[in-house]
PDB file of C-alpha atoms in Angstrom:
ATOM      1  CA  UNK A 217     -36.000  -0.641  27.169  1.00 89.00           C
ATOM      2  CA  UNK A 218     -33.581  -3.576  27.556  1.00 90.00           C
ATOM      3  CA  UNK A 219     -29.821  -2.981  26.963  1.00 95.00           C
ATOM      4  CA  UNK A 220     -28.829  -6.092  28.883  1.00 93.00           C
ATOM      5  CA  UNK A 221     -25.684  -7.755  27.397  1.00 94.00           C
ATOM      6  CA  UNK A 222     -24.824  -4.669  25.201  1.00 97.00           C
ATOM      7  CA  UNK A 223     -21.283  -3.239  24.936  1.00 98.00           C
ATOM      8  CA  UNK A 224     -20.553   0.353  25.438  1.00 98.00           C
ATOM      9  CA  UNK A 225     -17.743   1.045  23.100  1.00 98.00           C
ATOM     10  CA  UNK A 226     -18.853   4.285  21.469  1.00 98.00           C
ATOM     11  CA  UNK A 227     -22.070   6.303  21.404  1.00 98.00           C
ATOM     12  CA  UNK A 228     -22.259   6.055  17.710  1.00 98.00           C
ATOM     13  CA  UNK A 229     -23.498   2.556  18.375  1.00 98.00           C
ATOM     14  CA  UNK A 230     -26.663   3.885  20.406  1.00 98.00           C
ATOM     15  CA  UNK A 231     -29.764   5.569  19.301  1.00 98.00           C
ATOM     16  CA  UNK A 232     -30.768   8.870  20.961  1.00 98.00           C
ATOM     17  CA  UNK A 233     -33.421   7.066  22.901  1.00 98.00           C
ATOM     18  CA  UNK A 234     -30.960   4.573  24.289  1.00 98.00           C
ATOM     19  CA  UNK A 235     -28.572   7.320  25.288  1.00 98.00           C
ATOM     20  CA  UNK A 236     -31.205   9.198  27.130  1.00 98.00           C
ATOM     21  CA  UNK A 237     -32.341   5.933  28.770  1.00 97.00           C
ATOM     22  CA  UNK A 238     -28.812   5.585  30.197  1.00 97.00           C
ATOM     23  CA  UNK A 239     -28.770   9.187  31.391  1.00 98.00           C
ATOM     24  CA  UNK A 240     -32.166   8.762  33.090  1.00 97.00           C
ATOM     25  CA  UNK A 241     -31.077   5.519  34.673  1.00 96.00           C
ATOM     26  CA  UNK A 242     -28.032   7.157  36.047  1.00 96.00           C
ATOM     27  CA  UNK A 243     -30.234   9.944  37.399  1.00 97.00           C
ATOM     28  CA  UNK A 244     -32.454   7.362  39.107  1.00 97.00           C
ATOM     29  CA  UNK A 245     -29.525   5.616  40.638  1.00 97.00           C
ATOM     30  CA  UNK A 246     -27.914   8.807  41.860  1.00 97.00           C
ATOM     31  CA  UNK A 247     -31.227   9.946  43.536  1.00 97.00           C
ATOM     32  CA  UNK A 248     -31.606   6.678  45.312  1.00 97.00           C
ATOM     33  CA  UNK A 249     -27.982   6.896  46.597  1.00 96.00           C
ATOM     34  CA  UNK A 250     -28.686  10.398  47.956  1.00 96.00           C
ATOM     35  CA  UNK A 251     -31.821   9.125  49.728  1.00 97.00           C
ATOM     36  CA  UNK A 252     -29.899   6.111  51.179  1.00 96.00           C
ATOM     37  CA  UNK A 253     -31.959   3.593  49.221  1.00 97.00           C
ATOM     38  CA  UNK A 254     -29.890   0.373  48.481  1.00 94.00           C
ATOM     39  CA  UNK A 255     -29.495  -0.357  44.703  1.00 95.00           C
ATOM     40  CA  UNK A 256     -27.818  -3.852  45.046  1.00 94.00           C
ATOM     41  CA  UNK A 257     -29.186  -4.939  41.701  1.00 92.00           C
ATOM     42  CA  UNK A 258     -26.320  -7.246  40.703  1.00 95.00           C
ATOM     43  CA  UNK A 259     -25.152  -9.231  43.844  1.00 95.00           C
ATOM     44  CA  UNK A 260     -22.459 -11.714  43.131  1.00 95.00           C
ATOM     45  CA  UNK A 261     -21.366 -10.180  39.798  1.00 97.00           C
ATOM     46  CA  UNK A 262     -17.684  -9.633  39.168  1.00 98.00           C
ATOM     47  CA  UNK A 263     -16.174  -7.051  36.703  1.00 98.00           C
ATOM     48  CA  UNK A 264     -12.515  -6.637  35.541  1.00 98.00           C
ATOM     49  CA  UNK A 265     -11.167  -3.083  35.377  1.00 97.00           C
ATOM     50  CA  UNK A 266      -8.300  -2.952  32.897  1.00 96.00           C
ATOM     51  CA  UNK A 267      -6.356   0.369  33.169  1.00 95.00           C
ATOM     52  CA  UNK A 268      -3.538   0.746  30.619  1.00 93.00           C
ATOM     53  CA  UNK A 269      -3.891   4.465  31.508  1.00 92.00           C
ATOM     54  CA  UNK A 270      -4.167   5.570  34.997  1.00 89.00           C
ATOM     55  CA  UNK A 271      -7.032   7.780  36.219  1.00 92.00           C
ATOM     56  CA  UNK A 272      -8.280   8.952  39.539  1.00 93.00           C
ATOM     57  CA  UNK A 273     -11.820   9.725  38.584  1.00 94.00           C
ATOM     58  CA  UNK A 274     -12.613   6.842  36.160  1.00 94.00           C
ATOM     59  CA  UNK A 275     -11.169   4.186  38.537  1.00 95.00           C
ATOM     60  CA  UNK A 276     -12.964   5.551  41.553  1.00 97.00           C
ATOM     61  CA  UNK A 277     -16.172   5.991  39.790  1.00 96.00           C
ATOM     62  CA  UNK A 278     -16.274   2.534  38.372  1.00 97.00           C
ATOM     63  CA  UNK A 279     -15.233   0.900  41.655  1.00 97.00           C
ATOM     64  CA  UNK A 280     -17.829   2.875  43.764  1.00 97.00           C
ATOM     65  CA  UNK A 281     -20.561   2.218  41.241  1.00 96.00           C
ATOM     66  CA  UNK A 282     -19.883  -1.389  41.169  1.00 97.00           C
ATOM     67  CA  UNK A 283     -19.857  -1.705  44.868  1.00 97.00           C
ATOM     68  CA  UNK A 284     -23.092   0.346  45.078  1.00 96.00           C
ATOM     69  CA  UNK A 285     -24.705  -2.218  42.755  1.00 96.00           C
ATOM     70  CA  UNK A 286     -23.466  -5.233  44.650  1.00 97.00           C
ATOM     71  CA  UNK A 287     -20.613  -6.202  42.364  1.00 97.00           C
ATOM     72  CA  UNK A 288     -17.031  -6.956  43.034  1.00 98.00           C
ATOM     73  CA  UNK A 289     -14.025  -5.476  41.012  1.00 98.00           C
ATOM     74  CA  UNK A 290     -10.534  -6.587  40.119  1.00 97.00           C
ATOM     75  CA  UNK A 291      -8.320  -3.717  39.181  1.00 96.00           C
ATOM     76  CA  UNK A 292      -5.667  -4.618  36.598  1.00 93.00           C
ATOM     77  CA  UNK A 293      -2.969  -1.915  35.840  1.00 88.00           C
ATOM     78  CA  UNK A 294      -0.278  -2.406  33.093  1.00 79.00           C
ATOM     79  CA  UNK A 295       1.907  -4.369  35.549  1.00 73.00           C
ATOM     80  CA  UNK A 296      -0.892  -6.700  36.657  1.00 65.00           C
ATOM     81  CA  UNK A 297      -1.672  -8.429  33.427  1.00 69.00           C
ATOM     82  CA  UNK A 298      -0.132  -9.643  30.275  1.00 63.00           C
ATOM     83  CA  UNK A 299      -2.528  -8.102  27.975  1.00 72.00           C
ATOM     84  CA  UNK A 300      -0.931  -7.171  24.621  1.00 63.00           C
ATOM     85  CA  UNK A 301       2.461  -8.514  25.861  1.00 70.00           C
ATOM     86  CA  UNK A 302       2.696 -12.212  26.359  1.00 76.00           C
ATOM     87  CA  UNK A 303      -0.918 -12.663  25.549  1.00 84.00           C
ATOM     88  CA  UNK A 304      -2.923 -11.333  22.653  1.00 89.00           C
ATOM     89  CA  UNK A 305      -5.958  -9.230  23.218  1.00 91.00           C
ATOM     90  CA  UNK A 306      -8.091 -11.992  21.940  1.00 94.00           C
ATOM     91  CA  UNK A 307      -6.663 -14.533  24.459  1.00 93.00           C
ATOM     92  CA  UNK A 308      -6.954 -12.087  27.253  1.00 92.00           C
ATOM     93  CA  UNK A 309     -10.614 -11.386  26.358  1.00 95.00           C
ATOM     94  CA  UNK A 310     -11.405 -15.167  26.265  1.00 96.00           C
ATOM     95  CA  UNK A 311      -9.752 -15.725  29.718  1.00 95.00           C
ATOM     96  CA  UNK A 312     -11.532 -12.827  31.417  1.00 96.00           C
ATOM     97  CA  UNK A 313     -14.774 -13.466  29.799  1.00 98.00           C
ATOM     98  CA  UNK A 314     -14.732 -16.956  31.375  1.00 98.00           C
ATOM     99  CA  UNK A 315     -14.080 -15.455  34.857  1.00 98.00           C
ATOM    100  CA  UNK A 316     -15.940 -12.234  34.887  1.00 98.00           C
ATOM    101  CA  UNK A 317     -19.438 -10.982  34.171  1.00 98.00           C
ATOM    102  CA  UNK A 318     -18.185  -7.684  32.465  1.00 98.00           C
ATOM    103  CA  UNK A 319     -14.908  -5.900  31.491  1.00 98.00           C
ATOM    104  CA  UNK A 320     -14.106  -2.254  31.589  1.00 98.00           C
ATOM    105  CA  UNK A 321     -11.052  -1.030  29.523  1.00 97.00           C
ATOM    106  CA  UNK A 322      -9.183   2.260  29.671  1.00 96.00           C
ATOM    107  CA  UNK A 323      -6.212   2.694  27.436  1.00 95.00           C
ATOM    108  CA  UNK A 324      -5.121   3.231  23.839  1.00 95.00           C
ATOM    109  CA  UNK A 325      -6.452   2.435  20.412  1.00 96.00           C
ATOM    110  CA  UNK A 326     -10.184   1.905  19.963  1.00 97.00           C
ATOM    111  CA  UNK A 327      -9.406  -1.322  18.244  1.00 97.00           C
ATOM    112  CA  UNK A 328      -8.268  -2.804  21.581  1.00 96.00           C
ATOM    113  CA  UNK A 329     -11.603  -2.314  23.217  1.00 97.00           C
ATOM    114  CA  UNK A 330     -13.381  -3.499  20.039  1.00 98.00           C
ATOM    115  CA  UNK A 331     -11.352  -6.649  20.032  1.00 97.00           C
ATOM    116  CA  UNK A 332     -12.122  -7.321  23.755  1.00 97.00           C
ATOM    117  CA  UNK A 333     -15.769  -6.965  22.997  1.00 98.00           C
ATOM    118  CA  UNK A 334     -15.407  -9.357  19.951  1.00 98.00           C
ATOM    119  CA  UNK A 335     -13.808 -12.236  21.919  1.00 98.00           C
ATOM    120  CA  UNK A 336     -14.875 -11.757  25.522  1.00 98.00           C
ATOM    121  CA  UNK A 337     -18.417 -13.186  25.446  1.00 98.00           C
ATOM    122  CA  UNK A 338     -19.401 -10.626  28.132  1.00 98.00           C
ATOM    123  CA  UNK A 339     -20.374  -6.963  28.111  1.00 98.00           C
ATOM    124  CA  UNK A 340     -17.306  -4.622  27.573  1.00 98.00           C
ATOM    125  CA  UNK A 341     -17.276  -0.917  28.516  1.00 98.00           C
ATOM    126  CA  UNK A 342     -14.972   1.789  27.179  1.00 98.00           C
ATOM    127  CA  UNK A 343     -13.645   3.899  30.081  1.00 97.00           C
ATOM    128  CA  UNK A 344     -11.537   5.802  27.501  1.00 97.00           C
ATOM    129  CA  UNK A 345      -9.544   5.108  24.392  1.00 98.00           C
ATOM    130  CA  UNK A 346      -7.575   7.491  22.126  1.00 97.00           C
ATOM    131  CA  UNK A 347     -10.710   8.035  20.102  1.00 98.00           C
ATOM    132  CA  UNK A 348     -13.720   8.009  22.421  1.00 98.00           C
ATOM    133  CA  UNK A 349     -14.826   8.423  26.061  1.00 97.00           C
ATOM    134  CA  UNK A 350     -18.470   7.346  26.051  1.00 98.00           C
ATOM    135  CA  UNK A 351     -19.015   6.722  29.779  1.00 97.00           C
ATOM    136  CA  UNK A 352     -17.978  10.274  30.622  1.00 97.00           C
ATOM    137  CA  UNK A 353     -20.606  11.556  28.112  1.00 98.00           C
ATOM    138  CA  UNK A 354     -23.427   9.861  30.201  1.00 98.00           C
ATOM    139  CA  UNK A 355     -22.156  11.869  33.258  1.00 97.00           C
ATOM    140  CA  UNK A 356     -21.842  15.051  31.193  1.00 98.00           C
ATOM    141  CA  UNK A 357     -25.318  14.775  29.823  1.00 98.00           C
ATOM    142  CA  UNK A 358     -26.757  13.994  33.217  1.00 98.00           C
ATOM    143  CA  UNK A 359     -24.956  17.190  34.459  1.00 98.00           C
ATOM    144  CA  UNK A 360     -26.570  19.167  31.613  1.00 98.00           C
ATOM    145  CA  UNK A 361     -29.985  17.808  32.418  1.00 97.00           C
ATOM    146  CA  UNK A 362     -29.603  18.738  36.165  1.00 97.00           C
ATOM    147  CA  UNK A 363     -28.681  22.344  35.168  1.00 97.00           C
ATOM    148  CA  UNK A 364     -31.285  22.567  32.493  1.00 97.00           C
ATOM    149  CA  UNK A 365     -34.427  20.809  33.723  1.00 95.00           C
ATOM    150  CA  UNK A 366     -36.421  22.410  30.806  1.00 96.00           C
ATOM    151  CA  UNK A 367     -34.398  20.182  28.387  1.00 97.00           C
ATOM    152  CA  UNK A 368     -31.086  20.067  26.827  1.00 98.00           C
ATOM    153  CA  UNK A 369     -32.064  19.800  23.142  1.00 98.00           C
ATOM    154  CA  UNK A 370     -31.138  22.964  21.399  1.00 98.00           C
ATOM    155  CA  UNK A 371     -28.610  23.954  23.983  1.00 98.00           C
ATOM    156  CA  UNK A 372     -25.122  25.159  22.757  1.00 98.00           C
ATOM    157  CA  UNK A 373     -22.071  23.410  24.125  1.00 98.00           C
ATOM    158  CA  UNK A 374     -18.568  24.665  23.411  1.00 98.00           C
ATOM    159  CA  UNK A 375     -15.409  22.706  23.786  1.00 98.00           C
ATOM    160  CA  UNK A 376     -12.361  25.026  24.084  1.00 97.00           C
ATOM    161  CA  UNK A 377      -8.737  24.047  23.425  1.00 96.00           C
ATOM    162  CA  UNK A 378      -7.219  20.999  21.690  1.00 96.00           C
ATOM    163  CA  UNK A 379     -10.306  19.514  19.960  1.00 97.00           C
ATOM    164  CA  UNK A 380      -8.421  16.607  18.419  1.00 96.00           C
ATOM    165  CA  UNK A 381      -8.996  14.127  21.291  1.00 96.00           C
ATOM    166  CA  UNK A 382     -11.347  11.586  22.772  1.00 97.00           C
ATOM    167  CA  UNK A 383     -13.509  13.964  24.952  1.00 97.00           C
ATOM    168  CA  UNK A 384     -14.051  16.374  22.046  1.00 98.00           C
ATOM    169  CA  UNK A 385     -14.952  13.528  19.777  1.00 98.00           C
ATOM    170  CA  UNK A 386     -17.399  12.000  22.204  1.00 98.00           C
ATOM    171  CA  UNK A 387     -19.001  15.358  23.080  1.00 98.00           C
ATOM    172  CA  UNK A 388     -19.573  16.073  19.310  1.00 98.00           C
ATOM    173  CA  UNK A 389     -21.109  12.661  18.928  1.00 98.00           C
ATOM    174  CA  UNK A 390     -23.464  12.862  21.824  1.00 98.00           C
ATOM    175  CA  UNK A 391     -24.530  16.460  20.981  1.00 98.00           C
ATOM    176  CA  UNK A 392     -25.177  15.356  17.436  1.00 98.00           C
ATOM    177  CA  UNK A 393     -27.239  12.547  18.542  1.00 98.00           C
ATOM    178  CA  UNK A 394     -29.299  14.542  21.094  1.00 98.00           C
ATOM    179  CA  UNK A 395     -29.971  17.739  19.200  1.00 98.00           C
ATOM    180  CA  UNK A 396     -27.511  20.060  20.676  1.00 98.00           C
ATOM    181  CA  UNK A 397     -25.368  22.701  18.977  1.00 98.00           C
ATOM    182  CA  UNK A 398     -21.705  21.521  19.411  1.00 98.00           C
ATOM    183  CA  UNK A 399     -18.780  24.039  18.848  1.00 98.00           C
ATOM    184  CA  UNK A 400     -15.211  23.005  18.896  1.00 98.00           C
ATOM    185  CA  UNK A 401     -13.018  26.180  19.351  1.00 98.00           C
ATOM    186  CA  UNK A 402      -9.247  25.944  19.026  1.00 97.00           C
ATOM    187  CA  UNK A 403      -6.365  25.936  16.678  1.00 96.00           C
ATOM    188  CA  UNK A 404      -7.502  24.782  13.084  1.00 94.00           C
ATOM    189  CA  UNK A 405      -4.584  22.043  13.069  1.00 95.00           C
ATOM    190  CA  UNK A 406      -6.195  20.547  16.216  1.00 96.00           C
ATOM    191  CA  UNK A 407      -9.733  19.935  15.234  1.00 97.00           C
ATOM    192  CA  UNK A 408     -11.582  16.538  15.188  1.00 96.00           C
ATOM    193  CA  UNK A 409     -11.233  13.949  12.495  1.00 94.00           C
ATOM    194  CA  UNK A 410     -12.898  15.245   9.311  1.00 96.00           C
ATOM    195  CA  UNK A 411     -14.662  11.942   8.727  1.00 98.00           C
ATOM    196  CA  UNK A 412     -16.162  11.932  12.220  1.00 98.00           C
ATOM    197  CA  UNK A 413     -17.254  15.522  11.724  1.00 98.00           C
ATOM    198  CA  UNK A 414     -19.024  14.596   8.602  1.00 98.00           C
ATOM    199  CA  UNK A 415     -20.756  11.745  10.298  1.00 98.00           C
ATOM    200  CA  UNK A 416     -21.820  14.011  13.173  1.00 98.00           C
ATOM    201  CA  UNK A 417     -23.019  16.727  10.951  1.00 98.00           C
ATOM    202  CA  UNK A 418     -25.382  14.139   9.178  1.00 98.00           C
ATOM    203  CA  UNK A 419     -26.529  13.065  12.711  1.00 98.00           C
ATOM    204  CA  UNK A 420     -27.095  16.539  13.782  1.00 98.00           C
ATOM    205  CA  UNK A 421     -29.251  17.356  10.727  1.00 98.00           C
ATOM    206  CA  UNK A 422     -31.579  14.504  11.801  1.00 97.00           C
ATOM    207  CA  UNK A 423     -31.741  15.583  15.485  1.00 98.00           C
ATOM    208  CA  UNK A 424     -31.993  19.307  14.941  1.00 98.00           C
ATOM    209  CA  UNK A 425     -28.533  20.024  16.239  1.00 98.00           C
ATOM    210  CA  UNK A 426     -25.339  21.315  14.527  1.00 98.00           C
ATOM    211  CA  UNK A 427     -21.547  21.056  14.624  1.00 98.00           C
ATOM    212  CA  UNK A 428     -19.356  23.979  14.222  1.00 98.00           C
ATOM    213  CA  UNK A 429     -15.625  24.192  14.074  1.00 98.00           C
ATOM    214  CA  UNK A 430     -14.027  27.633  14.693  1.00 98.00           C
ATOM    215  CA  UNK A 431     -10.962  29.328  16.035  1.00 97.00           C
ATOM    216  CA  UNK A 432     -12.827  32.402  17.079  1.00 97.00           C
ATOM    217  CA  UNK A 433     -13.445  32.615  20.702  1.00 97.00           C
ATOM    218  CA  UNK A 434     -16.165  35.290  20.321  1.00 96.00           C
ATOM    219  CA  UNK A 435     -18.043  33.123  17.716  1.00 96.00           C
ATOM    220  CA  UNK A 436     -17.833  30.126  19.863  1.00 97.00           C
ATOM    221  CA  UNK A 437     -18.885  31.595  23.100  1.00 96.00           C
ATOM    222  CA  UNK A 438     -21.686  33.742  21.984  1.00 97.00           C
ATOM    223  CA  UNK A 439     -25.006  32.195  23.150  1.00 96.00           C
ATOM    224  CA  UNK A 440     -23.182  29.263  24.831  1.00 96.00           C
TER     225      UNK A 440
END
């Protein structure tokens, strides 16, 4: 499977087979690192890390992963660029796309990372927006596979708390794509977007999974 040049903006854009390929590739790279086997697959490549929202884990994981693969990174926090201020998103994307081989964005509206991808001319990866957090989902699914070597299809995954956020949205999407039973448990007024829920339920019917919204802790946790 060849995903070269693809953006990673949201997992709705990827087939179940493509998602599992990314998870398996991550597993392979992780195993090689533990064994001390170099994976300098991309020497001389440069990527820009745009962080409009700070993060310890996302920044560190992107920087270490890039270094492990032979790439160099430039970290841009809100004070280090003119993105969305003196320069439009389109202008920033065009400039960075001429200098860098790829761009990671962590920030606010999904439309921003979508515009970066539209104008950059290089792959763009979503490190978190208000709506989605697809890179975390690859890590989450890898964690599930490590804990359930018999397979993750059919497993019940419960998100507890405020389910009207990027992580809950993305877990719902990836579970629906891969045939897991996703449950969002929390206050009724803090559930995922109704349109996205409908889309995920359609996907779940195709994959053998399901999507459940409930405020009952007992209902949510039974069998998880």
